[in-house]
Amino acid sequence: MEAGKISVAQAKLKMTLWNAEAEATTSSDFYLLLEEIGLTEEIVTRLHQLMSNKF
């Protein structure tokens, strides 16, 4: 296997773990994460609204 490449099984496992993490993330956690990465308040608010409307 070449460096940087993963098998299909490894990719599926990684996607499953990411999905579990995403499902466990609350709306408030998402808002704080967006603020912490340095996005402007306007972008943070809009992305938070989009995420909140998903559910």
Coordinates of N, CA and C in Angstrom, one line a residue:
M1 N 0.9 -1.2 0.0 CA 0.0 0.0 0.0 C 0.9 1.2 0.0
E2 N 0.6 2.2 -0.8 CA 1.4 3.5 -0.9 C 1.1 4.3 0.3
A3 N 2.1 5.2 0.6 CA 1.9 6.1 1.7 C 0.8 7.0 1.4
G4 N -0.1 7.3 2.4 CA -1.2 8.2 2.3 C -2.5 7.6 1.8
K5 N -2.4 6.4 1.3 CA -3.6 5.7 0.8 C -4.1 4.7 1.9
I6 N -5.4 4.6 2.0 CA -6.0 3.7 2.9 C -6.9 2.7 2.2
S7 N -7.2 1.6 2.8 CA -8.1 0.6 2.1 C -9.5 1.1 2.2
V8 N -10.4 0.4 1.4 CA -11.8 0.7 1.5 C -12.4 0.4 2.9
A9 N -12.0 -0.6 3.5 CA -12.4 -0.9 4.9 C -12.0 0.1 5.8
Q10 N -10.8 0.6 5.7 CA -10.3 1.7 6.6 C -11.1 3.0 6.4
A11 N -11.4 3.3 5.1 CA -12.1 4.5 4.8 C -13.6 4.4 5.3
K12 N -14.2 3.2 5.2 CA -15.5 3.0 5.8 C -15.6 3.2 7.3
L13 N -14.5 2.7 7.9 CA -14.5 2.8 9.4 C -14.3 4.3 9.8
K14 N -13.4 5.0 9.1 CA -13.2 6.4 9.3 C -14.5 7.2 9.1
M15 N -15.2 6.9 8.1 CA -16.5 7.6 7.8 C -17.5 7.3 8.9
T16 N -17.5 6.1 9.4 CA -18.4 5.7 10.5 C -18.1 6.5 11.7
L17 N -16.8 6.6 12.0 CA -16.4 7.3 13.2 C -16.7 8.8 13.1
W18 N -16.5 9.4 11.9 CA -16.8 10.8 11.7 C -18.3 11.0 11.8
N19 N -19.1 10.1 11.3 CA -20.5 10.3 11.4 C -21.0 10.2 12.9
A20 N -20.4 9.3 13.6 CA -20.8 9.2 15.1 C -20.4 10.5 15.8
E21 N -19.3 11.1 15.4 CA -18.8 12.3 16.1 C -19.8 13.5 15.7
A22 N -20.2 13.5 14.4 CA -21.1 14.5 13.9 C -22.4 14.4 14.6
E23 N -22.9 13.2 14.8 CA -24.2 13.0 15.4 C -24.2 13.5 16.9
A24 N -23.0 13.4 17.5 CA -22.9 13.7 18.9 C -22.7 15.2 19.1
T25 N -22.4 15.9 18.0 CA -22.1 17.4 18.1 C -23.4 18.2 18.3
T26 N -23.5 18.9 19.3 CA -24.7 19.7 19.5 C -24.6 21.0 18.7
S27 N -25.7 21.7 18.6 CA -25.8 22.9 17.9 C -24.9 24.0 18.5
S28 N -24.9 24.0 19.8 CA -24.0 24.9 20.5 C -22.5 24.6 20.3
D29 N -22.2 23.3 20.3 CA -20.8 23.0 20.1 C -20.4 23.4 18.7
F30 N -21.2 23.3 17.7 CA -21.0 23.7 16.3 C -20.7 25.2 16.3
Y31 N -21.6 25.9 16.9 CA -21.4 27.4 17.0 C -20.1 27.8 17.6
L32 N -19.7 27.2 18.7 CA -18.5 27.5 19.3 C -17.3 27.1 18.4
L33 N -17.3 26.0 17.8 CA -16.3 25.6 16.9 C -16.1 26.6 15.7
L34 N -17.2 27.1 15.2 CA -17.1 28.1 14.1 C -16.4 29.4 14.6
E35 N -16.8 29.8 15.8 CA -16.2 31.0 16.4 C -14.7 30.8 16.6
E36 N -14.3 29.6 17.1 CA -12.9 29.3 17.5 C -12.0 29.3 16.3
I37 N -12.5 28.9 15.1 CA -11.7 28.9 13.9 C -11.5 30.2 13.3
G38 N -12.2 31.3 13.8 CA -11.9 32.6 13.4 C -12.9 33.2 12.3
L39 N -14.0 32.5 12.1 CA -14.9 33.1 11.2 C -15.6 34.3 11.7
T40 N -16.1 35.2 10.8 CA -16.8 36.4 11.2 C -18.1 36.0 11.9
E41 N -18.6 36.9 12.7 CA -19.9 36.6 13.4 C -21.0 36.4 12.4
E42 N -21.0 37.1 11.3 CA -22.1 36.9 10.2 C -22.0 35.5 9.6
I43 N -20.8 35.0 9.3 CA -20.7 33.7 8.7 C -21.0 32.6 9.8
V44 N -20.6 32.8 11.0 CA -20.9 31.9 12.1 C -22.4 31.7 12.3
T45 N -23.1 32.9 12.3 CA -24.5 32.9 12.5 C -25.2 32.2 11.4
R46 N -24.8 32.5 10.1 CA -25.5 31.9 9.0 C -25.3 30.4 8.9
L47 N -24.0 29.9 9.1 CA -23.8 28.5 9.1 C -24.5 27.8 10.2
H48 N -24.6 28.4 11.4 CA -25.3 27.8 12.5 C -26.8 27.7 12.2
Q49 N -27.4 28.7 11.5 CA -28.8 28.7 11.1 C -29.0 27.5 10.1
L50 N -28.1 27.4 9.1 CA -28.2 26.3 8.1 C -28.2 25.0 8.8
M51 N -27.3 24.8 9.7 CA -27.1 23.5 10.4 C -28.4 23.2 11.3
S52 N -28.9 24.3 12.0 CA -30.0 24.1 12.8 C -31.3 23.8 12.0
N53 N -31.4 24.3 10.8 CA -32.6 24.1 10.0 C -32.5 22.7 9.4
K54 N -31.4 22.0 9.4 CA -31.2 20.7 8.9 C -32.1 19.7 9.7
F55 N -32.2 20.0 11.0 CA -33.0 19.0 11.8 C -34.3 19.5 12.0

